[in-house]
Coordinates of C-alpha atoms in Angstrom, one line a residue:
Chain A
M298 CA 74.9 75.5 21.9
F299 CA 73.2 77.0 24.9
Y300 CA 71.2 73.8 25.4
W301 CA 74.4 71.8 25.1
S302 CA 76.3 73.8 27.7
L303 CA 73.3 73.5 30.0
A304 CA 73.4 69.7 29.7
M305 CA 77.1 69.7 30.5
E306 CA 76.6 71.8 33.7
Y307 CA 73.8 69.5 34.9
M308 CA 76.1 66.5 34.2
K309 CA 78.8 68.0 36.3
N310 CA 76.4 68.7 39.1
Y311 CA 75.2 65.2 39.0
A312 CA 78.7 63.8 39.3
K313 CA 79.4 66.0 42.3
T314 CA 76.3 64.8 44.2
K315 CA 77.1 61.2 43.4
L316 CA 80.7 61.5 44.6
T317 CA 79.4 62.0 48.2
Y318 CA 78.0 58.5 48.3
R319 CA 80.5 56.7 46.1
A320 CA 80.1 53.2 47.3
D321 CA 76.4 53.6 47.0
F322 CA 76.6 54.6 43.4
W323 CA 78.1 51.2 42.5
V324 CA 75.5 49.3 44.6
E325 CA 72.8 51.3 42.9
L326 CA 74.2 50.5 39.5
L327 CA 74.5 46.8 40.3
S328 CA 70.9 46.7 41.7
D329 CA 69.6 48.5 38.6
L330 CA 71.3 45.8 36.4
L331 CA 69.9 43.0 38.6
F332 CA 66.5 44.6 38.2
Q333 CA 66.8 44.3 34.5
G334 CA 68.6 41.0 34.8
V335 CA 65.6 39.3 36.5
N336 CA 63.8 39.0 33.1
L337 CA 66.9 37.7 31.5
I338 CA 67.4 35.1 34.2
F339 CA 63.7 34.2 33.7
I340 CA 64.4 33.6 30.0
L341 CA 67.5 31.5 30.7
I342 CA 65.9 29.4 33.3
V343 CA 62.8 28.8 31.2
F344 CA 64.7 27.7 28.1
Q345 CA 66.3 24.9 30.1
H346 CA 62.8 23.3 30.0
T347 CA 61.7 24.1 26.5
P348 CA 63.4 24.4 23.1
A349 CA 61.2 27.2 21.7
L350 CA 58.9 30.0 22.8
G351 CA 56.1 30.5 20.2
G352 CA 58.5 29.4 17.5
W353 CA 61.4 31.6 18.8
S354 CA 64.7 29.9 19.8
E355 CA 66.5 30.9 23.0
A356 CA 69.2 32.9 21.2
E357 CA 66.5 34.8 19.3
V358 CA 64.6 35.7 22.5
V359 CA 67.8 36.7 24.2
F360 CA 68.7 38.8 21.2
V361 CA 65.3 40.6 21.4
Y362 CA 65.9 41.2 25.1
G363 CA 69.3 42.6 24.3
Y364 CA 67.8 45.0 21.8
F365 CA 65.2 46.1 24.3
M366 CA 67.8 47.0 26.9
V367 CA 69.5 49.4 24.5
P368 CA 66.7 52.0 24.1
A369 CA 65.3 51.2 27.5
G370 CA 68.7 52.1 29.1
I371 CA 69.1 55.4 27.2
F372 CA 65.4 56.3 27.9
G373 CA 65.9 55.6 31.6
A374 CA 69.0 57.8 31.8
F375 CA 67.2 60.9 30.4
F376 CA 63.7 60.3 31.4
N377 CA 63.6 59.9 35.2
I378 CA 60.6 62.1 36.2
W379 CA 58.4 59.4 37.7
N380 CA 57.8 61.7 40.7
F381 CA 56.9 64.7 38.5
S382 CA 53.5 65.2 40.0
D383 CA 54.8 65.2 43.6
R384 CA 57.8 67.3 43.1
Y385 CA 56.9 69.8 40.4
I386 CA 53.1 70.2 40.7
V387 CA 52.2 69.5 44.3
K388 CA 55.3 71.2 45.8
G389 CA 55.1 73.8 43.1
E390 CA 58.7 73.6 41.8
F391 CA 57.4 74.0 38.2
D392 CA 57.0 77.7 38.8
R393 CA 60.8 78.0 39.2
V394 CA 61.3 76.0 35.9
L395 CA 58.9 78.3 34.0
T396 CA 60.7 81.5 34.9
R397 CA 63.9 80.3 33.2
P398 CA 64.7 80.8 29.6
A399 CA 65.3 77.2 28.5
Y400 CA 62.5 74.9 27.3
N401 CA 60.6 73.6 30.4
L402 CA 60.6 69.9 29.7
Y403 CA 64.3 70.0 28.8
Q404 CA 65.1 71.5 32.2
V405 CA 62.9 69.1 34.1
L406 CA 64.6 66.1 32.4
L407 CA 68.1 67.5 33.0
E408 CA 67.3 68.0 36.7
N409 CA 66.6 64.3 37.0
L410 CA 69.3 62.6 35.0
D411 CA 70.1 59.0 35.9
P412 CA 73.3 58.2 33.9
P413 CA 73.9 54.7 35.6
S414 CA 70.9 53.5 33.5
L415 CA 73.2 53.8 30.4
F416 CA 75.1 50.9 31.7
G417 CA 72.1 48.7 30.9
S418 CA 72.3 49.8 27.3
L419 CA 75.9 48.7 27.2
V420 CA 75.0 45.3 28.6
G421 CA 72.2 45.1 26.1
L422 CA 74.7 45.8 23.2
V423 CA 77.0 43.1 24.5
I424 CA 74.1 40.6 24.7
M425 CA 73.1 41.5 21.1
V426 CA 76.7 41.0 19.8
L427 CA 77.0 37.7 21.6
S428 CA 73.7 36.3 20.4
W429 CA 74.5 37.7 16.9
G430 CA 77.4 35.3 16.9
D431 CA 75.3 32.5 18.3
L432 CA 72.7 32.9 15.6
G433 CA 75.4 33.1 12.9
L434 CA 73.9 36.2 11.4
A435 CA 75.6 38.0 8.5
F436 CA 76.9 41.5 9.4
S437 CA 76.9 44.6 7.2
V438 CA 77.5 48.3 7.9
V439 CA 73.9 48.9 7.1
D440 CA 72.9 47.0 10.2
I441 CA 74.7 49.6 12.4
L442 CA 72.9 52.4 10.7
M443 CA 69.5 50.6 11.1
M444 CA 70.3 49.9 14.7
V445 CA 70.9 53.6 15.3
I446 CA 67.7 54.5 13.5
F447 CA 65.6 51.9 15.4
T448 CA 67.1 52.8 18.7
I449 CA 66.1 56.5 18.2
G450 CA 62.7 55.4 17.1
S451 CA 62.1 53.2 20.1
I452 CA 63.3 55.9 22.5
M453 CA 60.9 58.4 20.9
I454 CA 58.0 55.9 21.4
Y455 CA 58.9 55.5 25.1
A456 CA 59.5 59.2 25.5
G457 CA 56.2 60.2 23.7
L458 CA 54.1 57.8 25.7
F459 CA 55.5 58.6 29.1
T460 CA 55.6 62.3 28.4
A461 CA 51.9 62.3 27.5
L462 CA 51.1 60.3 30.7
T463 CA 53.3 62.6 32.9
A464 CA 51.4 65.5 31.4
I465 CA 48.2 64.2 33.0
S466 CA 49.5 65.7 36.3
F467 CA 48.8 69.1 34.8
Y468 CA 45.2 68.3 34.7
S469 CA 44.8 66.3 37.9
D470 CA 47.2 66.5 40.9
A471 CA 45.7 63.4 42.5
P472 CA 47.9 60.3 42.1
T473 CA 46.4 58.3 39.2
G474 CA 48.8 55.3 39.3
I475 CA 48.7 55.2 35.6
L476 CA 52.5 55.5 35.2
P477 CA 53.4 52.3 37.0
L478 CA 50.5 50.7 35.2
M479 CA 51.9 51.6 31.8
Y480 CA 55.4 50.7 32.9
N481 CA 54.1 47.2 33.7
I482 CA 52.3 46.9 30.3
S483 CA 55.6 47.9 28.6
N484 CA 57.0 44.6 29.9
Y485 CA 54.9 42.8 27.4
G486 CA 56.9 44.2 24.5
R487 CA 60.1 42.4 25.6
Y488 CA 58.8 39.0 24.5
P489 CA 57.7 37.8 21.1
V490 CA 54.2 39.3 20.7
N491 CA 52.9 36.4 18.8
I492 CA 52.4 34.4 22.0
Y493 CA 49.7 36.8 23.2
N494 CA 46.1 36.8 22.0
K495 CA 44.9 39.0 19.2
I496 CA 43.6 41.9 21.3
I497 CA 46.8 42.3 23.3
R498 CA 48.9 41.9 20.2
F499 CA 46.9 44.7 18.4
T500 CA 47.2 46.9 21.4
L501 CA 50.9 46.4 21.7
T502 CA 51.5 47.1 18.0
W503 CA 49.2 50.0 17.3
L504 CA 47.7 51.5 20.4
L505 CA 50.5 51.4 23.0
P506 CA 53.2 50.5 20.6
F507 CA 55.6 48.8 23.1
A508 CA 56.3 46.0 20.6
F509 CA 58.2 48.7 18.6
V510 CA 60.5 48.9 21.6
G511 CA 61.7 45.4 21.4
V512 CA 60.5 42.5 19.4
I513 CA 59.6 44.3 16.1
P514 CA 62.8 46.2 15.4
A515 CA 64.9 43.4 16.7
S516 CA 63.3 40.9 14.3
Y517 CA 64.6 43.0 11.4
F518 CA 68.1 41.6 12.1
L519 CA 67.0 38.0 12.4
D520 CA 67.1 35.6 9.4
K521 CA 63.7 34.0 10.1
D522 CA 60.6 36.1 9.7
H523 CA 58.4 35.4 12.7
A524 CA 54.7 36.2 12.2
G525 CA 55.6 38.9 9.7
L526 CA 57.2 41.1 12.3
S527 CA 60.3 42.1 10.4
K528 CA 58.2 43.7 7.7
L529 CA 56.9 46.1 10.4
A530 CA 60.4 46.9 11.7
I531 CA 60.9 49.7 9.1
L532 CA 57.9 51.5 10.6
T533 CA 59.8 52.0 13.9
P534 CA 61.1 55.5 13.2
V535 CA 57.7 56.5 11.8
M536 CA 55.9 55.3 15.0
G537 CA 58.6 57.1 17.0
I538 CA 57.9 60.4 15.3
V539 CA 54.1 60.1 15.5
V540 CA 54.1 59.0 19.2
G541 CA 56.8 61.5 20.1
A542 CA 54.9 64.4 18.5
I543 CA 51.7 63.4 20.2
G544 CA 53.5 63.2 23.6
L545 CA 55.1 66.6 23.2
G546 CA 51.8 68.1 22.0
I547 CA 50.0 66.9 25.1
W548 CA 52.8 68.2 27.3
N549 CA 52.7 71.7 25.7
L550 CA 48.9 71.8 26.1
G551 CA 49.3 70.8 29.7
V552 CA 51.9 73.5 30.4
K553 CA 49.5 76.1 29.1
K554 CA 46.9 74.9 31.5
Y555 CA 49.4 75.0 34.5
R556 CA 48.3 77.4 37.2
G557 CA 50.7 76.7 40.0
A558 CA 49.7 75.2 43.3
G559 CA 49.7 76.6 46.8
S560 CA 52.0 79.4 47.9
Chain B
M152 CA 50.5 47.2 76.9
N153 CA 49.0 44.8 74.4
S154 CA 46.3 47.2 73.7
A155 CA 48.9 49.8 72.6
Y156 CA 50.1 47.3 69.9
L157 CA 46.6 46.6 68.8
E158 CA 46.0 50.3 68.5
L159 CA 49.0 50.5 66.2
I160 CA 47.5 47.8 63.9
R161 CA 44.2 49.7 63.9
I162 CA 45.8 53.1 63.1
R163 CA 47.9 51.7 60.3
F164 CA 44.9 49.9 58.8
L165 CA 42.9 53.1 58.9
M166 CA 45.8 55.1 57.4
M167 CA 46.0 52.6 54.5
L168 CA 42.2 52.8 54.1
A169 CA 42.4 56.6 53.7
Y170 CA 44.7 56.1 50.7
R171 CA 42.8 53.1 49.3
V172 CA 42.5 54.6 45.8
N173 CA 46.2 53.9 45.2
Y174 CA 45.6 50.2 45.6
Y175 CA 42.8 50.0 43.0
S176 CA 45.4 50.6 40.3
G177 CA 47.6 48.1 42.2
I178 CA 45.0 45.4 41.5
V179 CA 45.1 46.2 37.8
I180 CA 48.9 46.2 37.8
Y181 CA 49.1 42.8 39.4
T182 CA 46.5 41.5 37.0
I183 CA 48.6 42.8 34.1
N184 CA 51.7 41.1 35.5
I185 CA 49.8 37.8 36.0
G186 CA 48.5 38.1 32.4
A187 CA 52.0 38.6 31.0
Y188 CA 53.3 35.5 32.8
Y189 CA 50.2 33.5 32.0
F190 CA 50.8 34.0 28.2
L191 CA 54.5 33.3 28.6
W192 CA 53.9 30.1 30.5
E193 CA 51.3 29.0 27.9
A194 CA 53.9 29.5 25.2
I195 CA 56.6 27.8 27.2
F196 CA 54.5 24.7 27.8
G197 CA 53.5 24.5 24.1
D198 CA 52.7 20.9 23.6
Q199 CA 54.4 19.7 26.7
K200 CA 52.1 18.4 29.4
V201 CA 54.4 18.6 32.5
L202 CA 57.4 20.9 33.2
A203 CA 59.4 20.6 36.4
G204 CA 56.4 18.9 38.0
F205 CA 53.9 21.5 37.0
T206 CA 51.0 21.1 34.6
L207 CA 49.9 24.3 32.8
A208 CA 46.7 24.5 34.9
Q209 CA 48.8 24.2 38.1
M210 CA 51.2 26.8 36.8
T211 CA 48.4 29.3 36.0
T212 CA 47.1 28.9 39.6
Y213 CA 50.6 29.1 41.0
V214 CA 51.4 32.4 39.1
A215 CA 48.0 33.9 40.2
V216 CA 48.2 33.0 43.8
S217 CA 51.9 33.8 44.1
W218 CA 51.5 37.4 42.8
M219 CA 48.4 37.9 44.9
A220 CA 50.2 36.6 48.0
R221 CA 52.9 39.1 47.2
A222 CA 50.2 41.8 47.2
F223 CA 49.5 40.7 50.8
Y224 CA 53.0 40.2 52.3
F225 CA 54.8 43.0 50.6
N226 CA 55.6 46.1 52.7
N227 CA 58.1 48.9 52.8
L228 CA 59.2 48.3 56.4
D229 CA 62.8 48.1 55.3
R230 CA 62.6 51.6 53.8
E231 CA 60.6 53.0 56.7
I232 CA 63.2 51.7 59.2
A233 CA 66.1 52.9 57.2
N234 CA 64.5 56.4 56.8
E235 CA 63.8 56.7 60.5
I236 CA 67.4 55.8 61.3
R237 CA 68.8 58.2 58.8
D238 CA 66.7 61.2 59.8
G239 CA 67.2 60.4 63.5
S240 CA 63.5 59.9 64.5
V241 CA 64.4 56.4 65.7
A242 CA 66.1 58.1 68.7
V243 CA 62.7 59.2 70.0
Q244 CA 61.4 55.7 69.6
F245 CA 64.2 54.5 71.9
I246 CA 62.9 56.4 74.9
R247 CA 59.3 55.3 74.4
P248 CA 58.1 52.4 76.6
Y249 CA 57.7 49.9 73.8
N250 CA 59.8 47.8 71.6
Y251 CA 60.6 49.5 68.3
L252 CA 60.7 46.4 66.3
F253 CA 57.4 45.2 67.6
V254 CA 55.9 48.5 66.7
K255 CA 57.2 48.1 63.2
L256 CA 55.9 44.6 63.0
M257 CA 52.4 45.7 64.2
Q258 CA 52.3 48.6 61.7
G259 CA 53.3 46.1 59.0
F260 CA 50.5 43.8 60.2
G261 CA 48.0 46.6 60.0
E262 CA 49.1 47.2 56.4
G263 CA 49.0 43.5 55.7
L264 CA 45.5 43.2 57.0
F265 CA 44.4 46.1 54.7
R266 CA 46.3 44.5 51.8
L267 CA 44.6 41.1 52.5
L268 CA 41.1 42.5 52.5
L269 CA 41.3 45.2 49.9
F270 CA 44.1 44.1 47.6
M271 CA 44.7 40.3 47.6
G272 CA 41.1 39.3 48.1
P273 CA 39.5 41.3 45.3
G274 CA 42.6 40.8 43.2
L275 CA 42.3 37.1 43.4
A276 CA 38.6 37.2 42.6
L277 CA 39.3 39.3 39.5
V278 CA 42.1 37.1 38.4
C279 CA 39.9 34.0 38.8
L280 CA 37.4 35.6 36.5
I281 CA 39.9 36.4 33.7
F282 CA 42.3 33.4 33.8
P283 CA 41.6 29.7 34.3
V284 CA 42.7 29.6 37.9
K285 CA 41.7 26.5 39.8
L286 CA 41.1 27.2 43.5
P287 CA 41.5 24.3 46.0
T288 CA 38.2 22.6 46.8
D289 CA 39.4 21.2 50.2
L290 CA 38.6 23.4 53.1
G291 CA 41.7 22.0 55.0
T292 CA 44.0 23.2 52.2
W293 CA 42.6 26.7 52.5
G294 CA 43.1 26.6 56.3
I295 CA 46.7 25.5 56.2
Y296 CA 47.4 27.9 53.3
L297 CA 46.1 30.9 55.3
V298 CA 48.4 29.9 58.2
M299 CA 51.4 29.6 55.8
L300 CA 50.5 32.9 54.3
L301 CA 50.8 34.5 57.8
F302 CA 54.3 33.0 58.0
S303 CA 55.1 34.3 54.5
F304 CA 54.3 37.7 55.9
L305 CA 56.4 37.2 59.1
I306 CA 59.5 35.9 57.3
N307 CA 59.3 38.6 54.6
T308 CA 59.0 41.2 57.4
Q309 CA 61.9 39.7 59.2
I310 CA 64.1 40.0 56.1
N311 CA 62.9 43.6 55.6
M312 CA 63.8 44.4 59.2
L313 CA 67.3 42.9 58.8
V314 CA 68.0 44.9 55.7
G315 CA 66.4 48.1 57.1
L316 CA 68.5 47.9 60.3
F317 CA 71.6 47.9 58.2
A318 CA 71.1 51.6 57.9
F319 CA 72.7 51.8 61.4
F320 CA 76.0 50.6 59.9
V321 CA 76.2 52.3 56.5
E322 CA 75.3 55.9 55.6
N323 CA 73.0 55.1 52.7
N324 CA 71.6 51.7 52.1
E325 CA 69.2 52.6 49.3
G326 CA 71.1 50.2 46.9
M327 CA 70.9 47.4 49.3
L328 CA 67.1 47.9 49.7
R329 CA 66.6 47.7 46.0
M330 CA 68.9 44.6 45.7
K331 CA 66.9 42.9 48.4
R332 CA 63.7 43.5 46.6
V333 CA 65.0 41.8 43.4
V334 CA 66.5 38.9 45.3
V335 CA 63.4 38.2 47.2
D336 CA 61.2 38.3 44.1
L337 CA 63.5 36.1 42.2
F338 CA 64.4 33.5 44.8
S339 CA 61.1 33.3 46.6
G340 CA 59.6 31.9 43.5
V341 CA 57.2 34.7 42.4
I342 CA 58.8 34.9 39.0
V343 CA 60.0 31.3 38.5
P344 CA 59.0 28.4 40.7
V345 CA 62.1 27.1 42.6
S346 CA 61.7 23.7 41.0
F347 CA 62.6 25.3 37.6
F348 CA 66.0 26.5 38.8
P349 CA 69.0 24.5 37.5
G350 CA 70.2 21.8 40.0
W351 CA 72.9 23.7 41.9
L352 CA 70.7 26.8 42.4
A353 CA 67.7 24.7 43.4
V354 CA 69.9 23.0 46.0
T355 CA 71.2 26.4 47.3
M356 CA 67.6 27.7 47.6
K357 CA 66.7 24.8 49.8
W358 CA 69.1 26.2 52.4
L359 CA 67.9 29.8 52.2
P360 CA 64.7 31.4 53.7
F361 CA 63.3 32.9 50.5
Q362 CA 61.4 29.8 49.3
A363 CA 59.4 29.9 52.5
I364 CA 57.9 33.3 51.4
T365 CA 56.2 32.2 48.2
Y366 CA 57.2 28.9 46.8
L367 CA 56.2 26.7 49.7
P368 CA 52.8 28.1 50.4
S369 CA 51.9 28.4 46.8
S370 CA 52.9 24.8 46.2
V371 CA 50.4 23.8 49.0
F372 CA 47.7 26.0 47.4
T373 CA 48.1 24.4 43.9
G374 CA 47.9 21.0 45.5
R375 CA 51.4 19.9 44.4
T376 CA 52.3 19.5 48.0
A377 CA 49.8 17.3 49.8
G378 CA 49.5 14.9 52.7
D379 CA 52.4 14.7 55.2
D380 CA 54.5 16.9 53.0
V381 CA 52.3 19.8 53.9
L382 CA 53.4 19.5 57.6
R383 CA 57.1 19.2 56.5
V384 CA 56.8 22.3 54.4
F385 CA 55.1 24.2 57.2
G386 CA 57.9 23.0 59.5
I387 CA 60.5 24.6 57.2
Q388 CA 58.6 27.9 57.4
L389 CA 58.4 27.7 61.2
I390 CA 62.1 26.9 61.6
W391 CA 63.0 29.9 59.4
F392 CA 60.8 32.2 61.4
L393 CA 62.5 31.1 64.6
V394 CA 66.0 31.1 63.1
L395 CA 65.7 34.7 61.7
I396 CA 64.9 36.1 65.1
I397 CA 68.5 35.5 66.2
P398 CA 70.3 37.8 63.7
I399 CA 67.6 40.5 64.2
A400 CA 68.1 40.4 68.0
L401 CA 71.8 40.5 67.6
I402 CA 71.8 43.4 65.1
W403 CA 69.3 45.3 67.3
R404 CA 71.6 45.0 70.3
M405 CA 74.7 46.0 68.4
A406 CA 72.9 48.9 66.6
R407 CA 71.6 50.7 69.6
T408 CA 75.0 51.6 70.8
R409 CA 76.0 53.3 67.5
L410 CA 73.3 55.5 66.2
F411 CA 74.7 58.1 63.8
V412 CA 72.2 60.7 62.7
Q413 CA 72.9 62.6 59.5
G414 CA 72.0 66.3 59.8
G415 CA 69.4 65.4 62.4

C-alpha cells in the first residue's frame, strides 16, 4: 500500500513537470516511436525484395517485432536509469535515496519514470493484432493469459540484465560503456535467431537471453514451428525469474558495497 | 585569425583524446551493429544473387563502410548549440571577435579528426578481419572517397547546425534533435541503402540532402558507382553543401535579434 501510494505521488509529479513543456512531450513521444519504427521500416522495406527471412514470412517477422515492442515499452517506462552512474554515484545522490524508508532500487526507478514509452507497447499490441489476422491464427482465451505471462517474463529478463549491469557502477565509477553495448546486443533478439551463426544463437538464448524478449515467446503463438523455438517459449517465465533474481542479487550486493562519493 | 580556428581544432582533438576510452567501446558497439545487419542481409539475400543492384559481397562492404563512416561524421553539434542557446552562454560568444558557427564547425572538425584516426580507422580494420569486406583496390577510388567523406561530414554538420539553431525559436527542441537523428540515419542510407526504398520514396530521397551523407560516398566505395558517375555523384554533394549554406545564414541572421535565455 505504502509502495503504491509512493508510485502515485511520483506519477503526479512527473505529469506536472511534463505539463511545462507540453508541445515537447508530444514531439518526444513521436520521436520515441520513430526510433522504434526504424526497425519496422527496415523490415517492411526489406520484404519488398525477398519473400522470406530464414524461413520466416513478412507477417511472422512483423508479428515478432510487435511482440518485442510490448515488453520493451513497459520496460522502458519503468527502467530509465541509463545515467545512474553519473547522477547517483558520481554526484552522490544515492546517499539521499538510502536515508529514506522505501527500497532503494524502487525509489531510483520511480524518480526516473518515462511513461511515454508505454505508447510503444500499445503500438506493439496493435501490430500483433493486425498480423494475427494476416496470419489467420486461431484465437483462444489461453493466448491472452500466455501473452501476459510471457510479457512479464520478458520484462524480468530485461530488468534483471540491465539492473545487474547498472550495479557495476557501485564497483567502478569510471564509465564502462557496457550499457549501450548491451543495448545494441539486445537488438539481435528482435529478429529470428536462426539467421545467426551457432555461437551468437547460443549466446542469445542462454547467456544473454535476449531471444526470450522477442522471437522465442512470440513463436509460441505462430502455427509453424521454426527451428524448434516455440518449444522453448514456455521457459520464458522461468528465465525471467532466474535472470531477475540474479540481477536483484547483484544490485543488493552492490548497495552493500556503496560508500558514497565526495562531499 | 586563422590560427585561432586551427587552435580550436587542436583543443577539441586533445579533449577527445583525453576521453578516448569511451570510444573503444564505441568500436565494439559499431562492430556489433554491423554484425547484426550482416547476418540479416545474408538471410535476406538467401539464394538471390542481386537485390536492388547490390550483390551480397557489395552489401557487406556497404554496411561496414557506412557504419564506420557514421563513426566519423557523427557529432553532437546540434545538442551543443541548442544547450548553449538555452543556458545563454551563446551571448558571450556573440561579443567575441570570431564567427560562432565557424567555431562550432572547427570544434566539430577536431572531433571528426579524432573519430577518423581513433574510431573509424581501427574500427574498419577490425570489421575487415571479422566480416568478408572487400576494400577497393584502386587508389583513385580511395582518394575520391576520402574527399566525399569530408563532404559527408560537412553536410551532416550543416544539418546539425540548422536543427541546433532552432533552439532560438522554441523553448525546448530536444524532441526535434532526436527526430533529426532518426531521420538522418534512415534516409542517409546507413540502415537501408536508398536504392531499396519503394519507388516514390526513392524519388523523394533524390531531392533531399540526406543521401549525400552516406549513400553516395558508400556507393563509390563499394564500386557500384564508377567512371563519370563518380563526378556526377560528387557534384550532388557539392551542390548540397553550397545550397545548405543559405538557410543557415538566414536563420543565423534572424536568430541573433531574438535570443531568449531561460533562467540565465
